[in-house]
Short mmCIF file of C-alpha atoms and ligand atoms in Angstrom, two decimals:
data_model
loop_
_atom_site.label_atom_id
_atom_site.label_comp_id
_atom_site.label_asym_id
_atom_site.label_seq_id
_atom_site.Cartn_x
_atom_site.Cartn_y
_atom_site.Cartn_z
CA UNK A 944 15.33 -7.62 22.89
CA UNK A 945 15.74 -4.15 24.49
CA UNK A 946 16.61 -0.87 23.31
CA UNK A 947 20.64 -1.53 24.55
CA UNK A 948 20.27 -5.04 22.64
CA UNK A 949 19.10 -2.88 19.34
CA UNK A 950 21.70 -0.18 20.15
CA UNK A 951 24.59 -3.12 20.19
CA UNK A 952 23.03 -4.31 16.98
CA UNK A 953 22.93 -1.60 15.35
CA UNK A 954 26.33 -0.44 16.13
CA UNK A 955 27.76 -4.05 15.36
CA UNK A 956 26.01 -4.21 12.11
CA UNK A 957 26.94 -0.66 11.37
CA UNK A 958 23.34 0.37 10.27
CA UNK A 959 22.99 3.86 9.32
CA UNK A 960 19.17 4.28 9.40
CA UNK A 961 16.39 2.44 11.38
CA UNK A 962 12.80 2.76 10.14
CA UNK A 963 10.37 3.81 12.69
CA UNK A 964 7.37 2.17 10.81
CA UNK A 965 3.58 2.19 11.45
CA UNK A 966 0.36 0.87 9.43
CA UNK A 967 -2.34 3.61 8.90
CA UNK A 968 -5.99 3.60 8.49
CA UNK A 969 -5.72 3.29 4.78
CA UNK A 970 -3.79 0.57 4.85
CA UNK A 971 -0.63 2.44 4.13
CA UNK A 972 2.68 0.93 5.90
CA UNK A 973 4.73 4.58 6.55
CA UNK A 974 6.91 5.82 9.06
CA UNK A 975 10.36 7.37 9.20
CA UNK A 976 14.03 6.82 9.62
CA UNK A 977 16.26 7.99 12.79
CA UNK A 978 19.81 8.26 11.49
CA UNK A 979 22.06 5.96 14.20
CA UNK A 980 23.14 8.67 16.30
CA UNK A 981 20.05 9.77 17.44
CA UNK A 982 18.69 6.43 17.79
CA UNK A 983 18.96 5.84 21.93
CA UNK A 984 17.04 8.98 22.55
CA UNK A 985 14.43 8.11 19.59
CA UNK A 986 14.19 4.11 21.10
CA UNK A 987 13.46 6.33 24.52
CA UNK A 988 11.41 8.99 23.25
CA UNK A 989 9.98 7.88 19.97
CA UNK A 990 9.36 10.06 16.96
CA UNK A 991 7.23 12.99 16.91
CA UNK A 992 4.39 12.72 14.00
CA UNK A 993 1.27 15.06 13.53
CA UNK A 994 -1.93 14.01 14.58
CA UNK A 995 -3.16 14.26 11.15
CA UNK A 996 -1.44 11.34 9.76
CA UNK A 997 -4.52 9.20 10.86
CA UNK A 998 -6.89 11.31 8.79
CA UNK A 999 -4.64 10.63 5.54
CA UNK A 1000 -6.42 8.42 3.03
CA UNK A 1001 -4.06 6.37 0.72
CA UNK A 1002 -4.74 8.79 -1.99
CA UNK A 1003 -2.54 11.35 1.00
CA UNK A 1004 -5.77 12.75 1.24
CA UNK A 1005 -6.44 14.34 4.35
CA UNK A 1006 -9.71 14.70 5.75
CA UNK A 1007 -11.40 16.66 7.86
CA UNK A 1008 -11.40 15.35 11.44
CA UNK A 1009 -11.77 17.57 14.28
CA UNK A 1010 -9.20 16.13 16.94
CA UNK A 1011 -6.68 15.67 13.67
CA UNK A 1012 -5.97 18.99 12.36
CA UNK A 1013 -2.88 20.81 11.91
CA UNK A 1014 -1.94 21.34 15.24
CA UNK A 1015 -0.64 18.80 17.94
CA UNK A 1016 1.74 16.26 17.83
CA UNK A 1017 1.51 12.26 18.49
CA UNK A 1018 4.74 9.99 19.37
CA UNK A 1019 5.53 6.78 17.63
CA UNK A 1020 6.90 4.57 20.48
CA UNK A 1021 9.43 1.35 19.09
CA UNK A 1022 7.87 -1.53 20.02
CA UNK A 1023 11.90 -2.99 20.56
CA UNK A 1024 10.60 -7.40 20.20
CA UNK A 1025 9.43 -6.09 16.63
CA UNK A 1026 12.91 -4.94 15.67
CA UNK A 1027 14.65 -6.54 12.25
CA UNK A 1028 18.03 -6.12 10.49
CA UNK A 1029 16.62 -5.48 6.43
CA UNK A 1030 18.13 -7.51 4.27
CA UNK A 1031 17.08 -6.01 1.41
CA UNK A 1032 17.93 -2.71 2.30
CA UNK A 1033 21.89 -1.11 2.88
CA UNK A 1034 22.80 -0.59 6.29
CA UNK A 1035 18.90 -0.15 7.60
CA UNK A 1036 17.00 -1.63 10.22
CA UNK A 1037 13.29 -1.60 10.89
CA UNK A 1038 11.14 -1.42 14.05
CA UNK A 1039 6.75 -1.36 14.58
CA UNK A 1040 5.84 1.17 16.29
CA UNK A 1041 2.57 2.21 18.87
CA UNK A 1042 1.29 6.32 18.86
CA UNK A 1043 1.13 7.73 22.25
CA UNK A 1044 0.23 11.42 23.03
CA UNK A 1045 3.05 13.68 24.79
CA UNK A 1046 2.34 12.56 28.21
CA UNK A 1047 3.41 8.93 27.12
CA UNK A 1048 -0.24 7.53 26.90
CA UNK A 1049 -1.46 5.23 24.56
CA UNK A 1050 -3.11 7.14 21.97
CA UNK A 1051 -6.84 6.43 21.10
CA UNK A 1052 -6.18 6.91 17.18
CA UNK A 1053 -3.82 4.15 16.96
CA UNK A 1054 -4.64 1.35 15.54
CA UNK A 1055 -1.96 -1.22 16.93
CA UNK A 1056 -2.89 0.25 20.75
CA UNK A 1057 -6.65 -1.17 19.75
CA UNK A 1058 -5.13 -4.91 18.81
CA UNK A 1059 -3.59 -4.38 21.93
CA UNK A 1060 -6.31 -3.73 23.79
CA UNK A 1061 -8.31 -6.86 21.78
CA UNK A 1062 -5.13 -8.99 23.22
CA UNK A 1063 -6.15 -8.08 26.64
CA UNK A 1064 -9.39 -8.56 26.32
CA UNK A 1065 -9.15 -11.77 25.36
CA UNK A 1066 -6.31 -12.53 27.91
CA UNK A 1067 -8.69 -11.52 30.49
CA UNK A 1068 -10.62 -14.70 29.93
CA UNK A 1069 -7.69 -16.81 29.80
CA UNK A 1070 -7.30 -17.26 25.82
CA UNK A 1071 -4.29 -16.23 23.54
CA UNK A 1072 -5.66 -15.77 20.36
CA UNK A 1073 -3.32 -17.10 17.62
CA UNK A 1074 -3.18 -16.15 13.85
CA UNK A 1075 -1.25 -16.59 10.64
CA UNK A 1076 -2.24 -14.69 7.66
CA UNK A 1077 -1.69 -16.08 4.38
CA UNK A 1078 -0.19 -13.79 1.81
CA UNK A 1079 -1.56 -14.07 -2.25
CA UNK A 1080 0.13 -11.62 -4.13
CA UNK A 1081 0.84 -10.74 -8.16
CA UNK A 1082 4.39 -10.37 -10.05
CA UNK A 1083 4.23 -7.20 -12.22
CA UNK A 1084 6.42 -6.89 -14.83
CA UNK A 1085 7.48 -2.81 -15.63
CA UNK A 1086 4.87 -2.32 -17.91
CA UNK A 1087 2.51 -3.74 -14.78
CA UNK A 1088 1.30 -6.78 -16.85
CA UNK A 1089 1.21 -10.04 -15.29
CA UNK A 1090 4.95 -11.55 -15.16
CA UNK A 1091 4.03 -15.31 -16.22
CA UNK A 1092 1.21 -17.26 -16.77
CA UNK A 1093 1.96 -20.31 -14.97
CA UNK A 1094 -0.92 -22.99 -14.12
CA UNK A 1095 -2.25 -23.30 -10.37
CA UNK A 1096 0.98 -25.56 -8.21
CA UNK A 1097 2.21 -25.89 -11.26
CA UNK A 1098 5.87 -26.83 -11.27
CA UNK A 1099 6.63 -24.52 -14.09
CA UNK A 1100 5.34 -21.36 -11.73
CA UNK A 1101 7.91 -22.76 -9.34
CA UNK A 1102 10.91 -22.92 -11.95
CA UNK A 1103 10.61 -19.66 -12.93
CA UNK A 1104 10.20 -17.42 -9.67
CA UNK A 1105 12.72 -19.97 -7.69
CA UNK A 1106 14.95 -17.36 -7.44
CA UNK A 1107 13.40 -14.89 -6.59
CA UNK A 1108 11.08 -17.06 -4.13
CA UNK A 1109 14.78 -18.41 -2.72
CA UNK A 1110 15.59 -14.93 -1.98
CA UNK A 1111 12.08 -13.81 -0.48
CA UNK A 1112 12.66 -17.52 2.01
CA UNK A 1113 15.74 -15.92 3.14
CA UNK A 1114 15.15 -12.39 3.73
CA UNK A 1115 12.30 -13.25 5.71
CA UNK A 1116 14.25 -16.45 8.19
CA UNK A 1117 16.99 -13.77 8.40
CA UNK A 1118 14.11 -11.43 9.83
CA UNK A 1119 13.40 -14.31 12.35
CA UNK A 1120 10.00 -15.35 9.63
CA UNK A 1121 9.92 -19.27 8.97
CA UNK A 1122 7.90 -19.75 5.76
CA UNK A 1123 5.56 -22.87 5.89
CA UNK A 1124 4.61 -23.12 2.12
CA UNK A 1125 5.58 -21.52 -1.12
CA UNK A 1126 3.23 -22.00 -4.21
CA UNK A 1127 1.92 -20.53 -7.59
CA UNK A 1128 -1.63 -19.77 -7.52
CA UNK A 1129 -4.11 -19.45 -10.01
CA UNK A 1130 -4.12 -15.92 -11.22
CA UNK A 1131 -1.28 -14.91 -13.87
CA UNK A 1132 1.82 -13.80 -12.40
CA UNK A 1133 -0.40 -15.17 -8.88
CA UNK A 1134 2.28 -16.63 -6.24
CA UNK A 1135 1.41 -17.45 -2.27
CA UNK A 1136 3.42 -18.11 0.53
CA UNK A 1137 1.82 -19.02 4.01
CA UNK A 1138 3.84 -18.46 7.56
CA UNK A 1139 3.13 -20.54 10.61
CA UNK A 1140 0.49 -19.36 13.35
CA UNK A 1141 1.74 -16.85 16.35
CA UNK A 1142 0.49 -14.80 18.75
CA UNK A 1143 -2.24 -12.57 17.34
CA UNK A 1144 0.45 -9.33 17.70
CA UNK A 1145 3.21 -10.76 16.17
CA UNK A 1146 1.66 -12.55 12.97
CA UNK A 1147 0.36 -8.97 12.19
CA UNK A 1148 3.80 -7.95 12.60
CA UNK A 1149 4.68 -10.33 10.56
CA UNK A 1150 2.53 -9.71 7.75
CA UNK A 1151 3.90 -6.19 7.69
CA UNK A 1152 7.27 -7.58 7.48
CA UNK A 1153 6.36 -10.09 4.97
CA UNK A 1154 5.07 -7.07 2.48
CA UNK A 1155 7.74 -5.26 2.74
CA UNK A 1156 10.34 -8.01 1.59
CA UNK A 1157 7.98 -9.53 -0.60
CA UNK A 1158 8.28 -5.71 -2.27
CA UNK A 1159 11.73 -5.36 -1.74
CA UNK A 1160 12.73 -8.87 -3.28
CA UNK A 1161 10.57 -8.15 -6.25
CA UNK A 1162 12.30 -4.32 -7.30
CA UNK A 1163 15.88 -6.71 -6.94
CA UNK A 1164 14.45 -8.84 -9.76
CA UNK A 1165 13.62 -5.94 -12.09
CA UNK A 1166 9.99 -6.67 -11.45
CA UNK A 1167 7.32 -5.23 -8.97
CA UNK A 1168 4.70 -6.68 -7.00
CA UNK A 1169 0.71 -5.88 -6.23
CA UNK A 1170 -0.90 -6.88 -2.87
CA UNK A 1171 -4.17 -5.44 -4.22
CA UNK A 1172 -7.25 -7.70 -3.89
CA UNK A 1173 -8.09 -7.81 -7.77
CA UNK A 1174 -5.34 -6.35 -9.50
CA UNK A 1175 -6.59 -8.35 -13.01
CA UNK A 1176 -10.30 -7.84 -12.97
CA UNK A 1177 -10.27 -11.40 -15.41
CA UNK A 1178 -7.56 -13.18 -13.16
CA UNK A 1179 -7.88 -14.59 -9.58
CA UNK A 1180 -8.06 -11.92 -7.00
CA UNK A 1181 -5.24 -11.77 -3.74
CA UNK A 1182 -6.33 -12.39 -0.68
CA UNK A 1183 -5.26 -12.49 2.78
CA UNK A 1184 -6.75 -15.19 4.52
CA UNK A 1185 -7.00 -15.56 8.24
CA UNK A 1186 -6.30 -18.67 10.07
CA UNK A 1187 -7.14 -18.37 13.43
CA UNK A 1188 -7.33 -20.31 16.98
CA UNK A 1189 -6.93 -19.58 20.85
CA UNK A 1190 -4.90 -21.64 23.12
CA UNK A 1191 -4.83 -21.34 27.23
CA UNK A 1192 -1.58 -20.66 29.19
CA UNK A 1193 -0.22 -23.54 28.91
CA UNK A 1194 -0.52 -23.77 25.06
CA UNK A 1195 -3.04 -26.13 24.77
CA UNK A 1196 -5.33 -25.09 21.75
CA UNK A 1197 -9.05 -24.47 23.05
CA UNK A 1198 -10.24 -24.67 19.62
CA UNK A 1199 -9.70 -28.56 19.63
CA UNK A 1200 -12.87 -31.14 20.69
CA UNK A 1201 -12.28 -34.84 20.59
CA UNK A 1202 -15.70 -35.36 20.23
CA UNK A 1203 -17.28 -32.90 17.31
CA UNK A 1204 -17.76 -34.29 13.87
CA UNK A 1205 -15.18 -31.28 12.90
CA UNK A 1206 -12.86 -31.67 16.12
CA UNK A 1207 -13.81 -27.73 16.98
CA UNK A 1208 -15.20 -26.79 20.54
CA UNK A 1209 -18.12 -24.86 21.62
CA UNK A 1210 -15.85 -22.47 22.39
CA UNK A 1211 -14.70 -22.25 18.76
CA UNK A 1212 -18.13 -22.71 17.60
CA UNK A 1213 -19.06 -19.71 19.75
CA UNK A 1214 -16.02 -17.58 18.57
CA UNK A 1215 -16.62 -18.29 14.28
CA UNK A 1216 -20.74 -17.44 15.72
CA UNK A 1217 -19.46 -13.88 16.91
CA UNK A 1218 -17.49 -13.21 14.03
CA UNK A 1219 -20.90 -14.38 11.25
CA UNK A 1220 -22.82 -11.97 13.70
CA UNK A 1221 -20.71 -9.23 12.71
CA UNK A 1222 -19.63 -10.28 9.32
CA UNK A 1223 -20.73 -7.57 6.86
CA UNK A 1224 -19.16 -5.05 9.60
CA UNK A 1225 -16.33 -7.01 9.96
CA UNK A 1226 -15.55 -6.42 6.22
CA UNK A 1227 -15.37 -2.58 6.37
CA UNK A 1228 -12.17 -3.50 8.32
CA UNK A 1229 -10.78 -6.96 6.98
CA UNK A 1230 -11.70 -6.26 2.83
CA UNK A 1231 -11.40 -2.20 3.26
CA UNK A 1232 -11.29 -0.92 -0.06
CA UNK A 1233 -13.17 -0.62 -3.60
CA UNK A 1234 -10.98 -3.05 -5.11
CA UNK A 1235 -11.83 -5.92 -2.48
CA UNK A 1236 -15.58 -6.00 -3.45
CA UNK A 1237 -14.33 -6.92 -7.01
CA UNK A 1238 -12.52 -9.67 -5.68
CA UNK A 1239 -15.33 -10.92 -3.36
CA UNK A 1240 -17.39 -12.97 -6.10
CA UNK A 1241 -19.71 -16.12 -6.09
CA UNK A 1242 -17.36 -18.64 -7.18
CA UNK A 1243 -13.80 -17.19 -7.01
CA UNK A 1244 -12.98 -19.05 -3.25
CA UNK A 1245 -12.85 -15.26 -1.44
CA UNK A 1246 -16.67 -16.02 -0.07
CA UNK A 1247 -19.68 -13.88 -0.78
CA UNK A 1248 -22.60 -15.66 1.56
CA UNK A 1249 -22.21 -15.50 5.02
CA UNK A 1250 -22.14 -19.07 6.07
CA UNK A 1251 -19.42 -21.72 7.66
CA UNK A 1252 -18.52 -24.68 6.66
CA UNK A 1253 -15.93 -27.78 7.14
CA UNK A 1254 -13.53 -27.33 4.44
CA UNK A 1255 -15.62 -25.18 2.32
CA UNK A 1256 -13.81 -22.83 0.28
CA UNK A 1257 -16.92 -20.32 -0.60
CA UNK A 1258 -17.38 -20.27 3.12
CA UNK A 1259 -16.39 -16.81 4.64
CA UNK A 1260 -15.20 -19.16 7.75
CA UNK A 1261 -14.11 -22.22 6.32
CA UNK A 1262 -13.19 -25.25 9.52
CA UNK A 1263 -9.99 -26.14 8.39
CA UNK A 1264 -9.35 -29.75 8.53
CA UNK A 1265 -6.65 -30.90 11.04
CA UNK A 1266 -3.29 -32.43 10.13
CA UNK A 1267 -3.88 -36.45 11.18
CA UNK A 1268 -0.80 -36.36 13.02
CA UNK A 1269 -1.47 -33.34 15.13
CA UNK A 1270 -4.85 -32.96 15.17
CA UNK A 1271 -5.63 -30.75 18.47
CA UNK A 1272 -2.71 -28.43 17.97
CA UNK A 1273 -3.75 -27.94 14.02
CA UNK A 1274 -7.44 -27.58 14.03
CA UNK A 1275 -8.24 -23.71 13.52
CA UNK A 1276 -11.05 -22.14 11.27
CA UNK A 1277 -10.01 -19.71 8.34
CA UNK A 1278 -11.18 -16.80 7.54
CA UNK A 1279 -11.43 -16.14 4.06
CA UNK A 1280 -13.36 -12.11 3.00
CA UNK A 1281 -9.73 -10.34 3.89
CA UNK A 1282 -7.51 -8.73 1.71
CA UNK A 1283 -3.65 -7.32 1.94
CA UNK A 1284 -5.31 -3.94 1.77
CA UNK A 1285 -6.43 -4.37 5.72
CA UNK A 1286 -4.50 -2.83 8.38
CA UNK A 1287 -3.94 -6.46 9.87
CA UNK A 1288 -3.73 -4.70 13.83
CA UNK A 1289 -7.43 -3.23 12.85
CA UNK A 1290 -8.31 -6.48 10.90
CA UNK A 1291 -7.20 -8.83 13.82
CA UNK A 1292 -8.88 -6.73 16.31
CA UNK A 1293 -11.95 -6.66 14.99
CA UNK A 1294 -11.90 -10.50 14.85
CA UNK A 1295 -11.17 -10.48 18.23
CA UNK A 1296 -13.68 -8.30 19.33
CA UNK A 1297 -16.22 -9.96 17.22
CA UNK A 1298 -15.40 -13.38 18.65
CA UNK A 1299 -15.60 -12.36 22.26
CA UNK A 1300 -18.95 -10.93 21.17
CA UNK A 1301 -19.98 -14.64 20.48
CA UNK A 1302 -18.34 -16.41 23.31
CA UNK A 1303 -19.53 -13.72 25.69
CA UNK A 1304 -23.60 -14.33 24.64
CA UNK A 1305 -22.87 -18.39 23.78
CA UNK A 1306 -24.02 -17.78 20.13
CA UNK A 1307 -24.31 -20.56 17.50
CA UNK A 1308 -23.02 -20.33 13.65
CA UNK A 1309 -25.74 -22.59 12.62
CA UNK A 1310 -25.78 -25.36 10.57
CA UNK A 1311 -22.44 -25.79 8.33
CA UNK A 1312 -22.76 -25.05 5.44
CA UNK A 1313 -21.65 -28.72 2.86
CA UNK A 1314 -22.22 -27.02 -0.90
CA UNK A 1315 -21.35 -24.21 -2.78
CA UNK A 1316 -23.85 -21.37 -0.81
CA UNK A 1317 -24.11 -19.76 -4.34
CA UNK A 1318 -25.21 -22.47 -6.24
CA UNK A 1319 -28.24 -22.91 -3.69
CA UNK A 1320 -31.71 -21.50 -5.11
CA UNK A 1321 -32.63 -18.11 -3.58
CA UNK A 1322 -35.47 -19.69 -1.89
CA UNK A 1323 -33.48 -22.21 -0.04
CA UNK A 1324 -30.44 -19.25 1.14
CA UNK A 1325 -33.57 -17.41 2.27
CA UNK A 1326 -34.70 -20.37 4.23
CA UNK A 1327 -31.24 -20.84 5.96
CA UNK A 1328 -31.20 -17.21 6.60
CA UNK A 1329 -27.83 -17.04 4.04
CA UNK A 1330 -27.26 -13.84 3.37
CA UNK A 1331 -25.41 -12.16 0.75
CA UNK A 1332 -22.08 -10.07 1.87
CA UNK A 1333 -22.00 -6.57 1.15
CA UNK A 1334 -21.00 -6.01 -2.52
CA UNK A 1335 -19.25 -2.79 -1.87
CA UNK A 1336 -17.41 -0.99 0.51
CA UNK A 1337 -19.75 1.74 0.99
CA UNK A 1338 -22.12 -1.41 2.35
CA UNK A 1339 -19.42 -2.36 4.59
CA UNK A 1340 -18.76 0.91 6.12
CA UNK A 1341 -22.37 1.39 6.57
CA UNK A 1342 -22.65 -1.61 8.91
CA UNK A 1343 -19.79 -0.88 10.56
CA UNK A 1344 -20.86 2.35 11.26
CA UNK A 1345 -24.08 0.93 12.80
CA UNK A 1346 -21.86 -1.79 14.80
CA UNK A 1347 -22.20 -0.66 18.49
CA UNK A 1348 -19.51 -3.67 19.41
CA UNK A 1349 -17.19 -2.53 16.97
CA UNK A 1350 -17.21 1.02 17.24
CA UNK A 1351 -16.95 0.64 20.95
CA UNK A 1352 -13.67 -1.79 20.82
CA UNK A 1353 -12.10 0.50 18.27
CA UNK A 1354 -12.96 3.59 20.64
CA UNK A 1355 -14.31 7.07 19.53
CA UNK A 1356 -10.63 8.74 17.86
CA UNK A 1357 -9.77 5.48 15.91
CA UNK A 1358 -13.40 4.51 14.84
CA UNK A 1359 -14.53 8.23 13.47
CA UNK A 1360 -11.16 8.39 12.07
CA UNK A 1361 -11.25 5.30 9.92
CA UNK A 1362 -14.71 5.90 8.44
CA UNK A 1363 -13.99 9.01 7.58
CA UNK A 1364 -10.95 8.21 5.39
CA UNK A 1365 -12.40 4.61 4.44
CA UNK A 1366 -15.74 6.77 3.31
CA UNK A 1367 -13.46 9.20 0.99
CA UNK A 1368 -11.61 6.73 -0.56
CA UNK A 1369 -14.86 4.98 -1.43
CA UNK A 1370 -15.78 8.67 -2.61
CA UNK A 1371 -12.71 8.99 -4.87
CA UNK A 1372 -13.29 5.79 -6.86
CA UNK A 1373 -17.18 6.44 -7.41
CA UNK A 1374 -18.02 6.95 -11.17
CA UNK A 1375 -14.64 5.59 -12.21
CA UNK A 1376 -14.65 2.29 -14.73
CA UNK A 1377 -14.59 -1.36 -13.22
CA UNK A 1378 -10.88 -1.07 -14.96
CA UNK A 1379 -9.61 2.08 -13.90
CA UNK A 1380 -10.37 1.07 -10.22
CA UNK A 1381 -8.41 -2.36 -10.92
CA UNK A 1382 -5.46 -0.33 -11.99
CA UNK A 1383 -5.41 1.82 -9.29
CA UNK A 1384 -5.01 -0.22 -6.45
CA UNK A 1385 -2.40 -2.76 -8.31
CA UNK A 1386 0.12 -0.50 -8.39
CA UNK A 1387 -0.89 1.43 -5.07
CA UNK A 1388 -1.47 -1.79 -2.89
N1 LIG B 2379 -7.42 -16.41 -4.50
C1 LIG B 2379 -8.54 -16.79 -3.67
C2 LIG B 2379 -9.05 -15.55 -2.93
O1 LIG B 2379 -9.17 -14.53 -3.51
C3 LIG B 2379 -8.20 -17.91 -2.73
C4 LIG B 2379 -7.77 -19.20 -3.35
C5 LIG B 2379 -7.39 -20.20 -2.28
O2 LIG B 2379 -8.25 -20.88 -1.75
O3 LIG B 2379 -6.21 -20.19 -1.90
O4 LIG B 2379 -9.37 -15.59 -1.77
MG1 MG B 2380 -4.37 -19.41 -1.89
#
């Protein structure tokens, strides 16, 4: 796809608006609309946007960064392979876009330039890092309580959102987005649908698409929908696990050994060993707001010790067990303390760069871990060096603020940027009630 291939489409289709969309720091997916006319010089030229933008929190907060003030101006640049027809939306298309500055250079604040960047870095020793993210999410009725209480895979969950799942299945394949699984979850009005694994860049393209319809769908059924991590603070929380695996040019995933107990290679070992090493910065990035550190509890399957293990679901990296059938190409490790809150460019990149960290310096995750870390005395986490994950955001930001690796990858503008408005949100939600933070992020998230 090229800008003349959108152009055609967009004339063909007879769309009046396309969306020039972007993720921010807080999370936020925003953007704006070129009306069709002025699309061939906006697919050349982009959009113009302040600089600001990146210091907004999701509260449209702005804070006080130096190179982000009120004057000068940032592009945002179509990225034209990300470009859908919205089903869900009259006559409107949508399109990802990167921030450049004015002389047409990648722009330091922007967070899909840095996943970028990852992707090169890992390209540059020979692996293609591939993701899928899985998407748990809550129906809201208008009053913003749950919209059923079906059981966990129960069959009842499925008979009453079938149409509405039928309609999210086919919104997203007409967006070029092949659902792998539909399911209810556990939480009340809890529902999950997983996507296959692609290229690091496009499954967080993906996942932006996904929310969107997801969100879309939902308003056509009269109801509305909360991506937040623990919308319910007595019901299951959402999250937004990360499957993850790298494969070499010719596809072949690197991630697969014939001969481990858990079919993963040293290189995977040494890739899930970067990522524990940076785990509790890690979070200030992948679980990035108050609400996820009500979510991340002993005992709920989000993780809260930092440990792996094969097929352990209270594992922050969990070895996923292959399918029998194809068990090199399936074998990938999950990733479970991320949330639909993330940025999933920043969130992905900071796996990546974590990762590298390990392969780079041949670490080792350690033992795995074969019980329920929280149900282990203190005495015997202490002895396998388990630690606990931070148990707020204010925690996370801390060590990600102390994360040389991290802060490095994500580069001086993006990095100052994102602790800054991840540290004021924090701000705005100290003092409040365990509730009134719950039901602030389900209906902003
Ligand atoms: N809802 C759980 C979470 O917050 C995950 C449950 C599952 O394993 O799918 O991460
Ligand atoms: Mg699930």
């Amino acid at each position: 796809m090229n800008s003349n291939d959108i152009i055609s489409a967009v004339d063909q289709h007879h769309l009046q608006f396309v969306r020039f969309l972007y993720c921010d720091n807080g999370g936020i997916i925003r953007g704006k609309s070129a009306y069709y006319p002025t699309l061939p010089a906006r697919l050349a030229s982009g959009i113009g946007l302040t600089v600001a933008m990146q210091a907004m929190n999701s509260l449209d907060q702005l804070q006080d960064i130096p190179e982000m003030g009120p004057v000068g101006e940032i592009r945002l640049v179509p990225d034209p392979e990300s470009f859908r027809i919205l089903p869900y939306a009259p006559a409107t298309g949508a399109i990802l876009t990167t921030m450049v500055d004015l002389e047409g250079n990648p722009w330091g604040g922007c967070p899909r330039n840095f996943l970028n960047r990852m992707v090169q870095r890992a390209q540059s020793r020979n692996l293609n890092i591939q993701a899928s993210i899985e998407n748990e999410f809550s129906l809201v009725d208008s009053e913003g309580n749950p919209w059923d209480d079906t059981l966990c895979f129960a069959s009842l969950g499925m008979l009453t959102s079938q149409d509405f799942v039928a309609d999210v299945a086919q919104a997203l394949e007409s967006q070029g987005i092949m659902l792998e699984q539909y399911y209810p979850e556990l939480g009340a009005g809890q529902h999950e649908v997983s996507v296959r694994h692609a290229p690091v860049m496009d499954a967080a393209t993906q996942q932006i698409y996904i929310r969107e319809t997801i969100r879309a769908i939902a308003r056509k059924h009269g109801l509305r929908v909360s991506f937040a991590p623990k919308p319910f603070l007595d019901q299951a929380g959402n999250g937004g696990h990360i499957h993850f695996s790298a494969t070499d040019e010719s596809g072949h995933n690197l991630f697969y050994s014939a001969s481990d107990p858990y079919h993963l290679s040293p290189l995977g070992y040494h890739f899930m060993a970067g990522i524990l090493h940076h785990l509790p910065a890690l979070l200030g990035l992948t679980t990035p707001t108050v609400n996820s550190y009500q979510r991340l509890t002993p005992n709920t399957w989000s993780s809260s010790y930092a440990c792996w293990g094969p097929d352990n679901r209270e594992a922050p990296l969990r070895v996923a067990s292959p399918m029998k059938t194809q068990v090199s190409q399936s074998i990938n490790v999950e990733f479970k303390p991320a949330d639909l809150t993330a940025n999933p460019y920043l969130a992905l990149g900071g796996l990546i760069a974590a990762g590298i960290d390990g392969i780079d310096h041949q670490m080792d995750p350690g033992e795995p871990m074969l019980a329920n870390p929280g149900q282990l005395a203190e005495a015997e986490r202490a002895a396998k060096n388990i630690l606990r994950l931070p148990t707020n955001l204010d925690q996370a930001l801390e060590a990600l603020s102390n994360d040389t690796l991290l802060l490095d990858a994500l580069g001086p503008l993006l990095s100052q940027s994102y602790l800054a408005v991840k540290r004021s949100e924090s701000d705005f939600y100290r003092g409040k009630s365990e509730e009134d933070i719950a039901t602030y992020h389900r209906f902003r998230y």
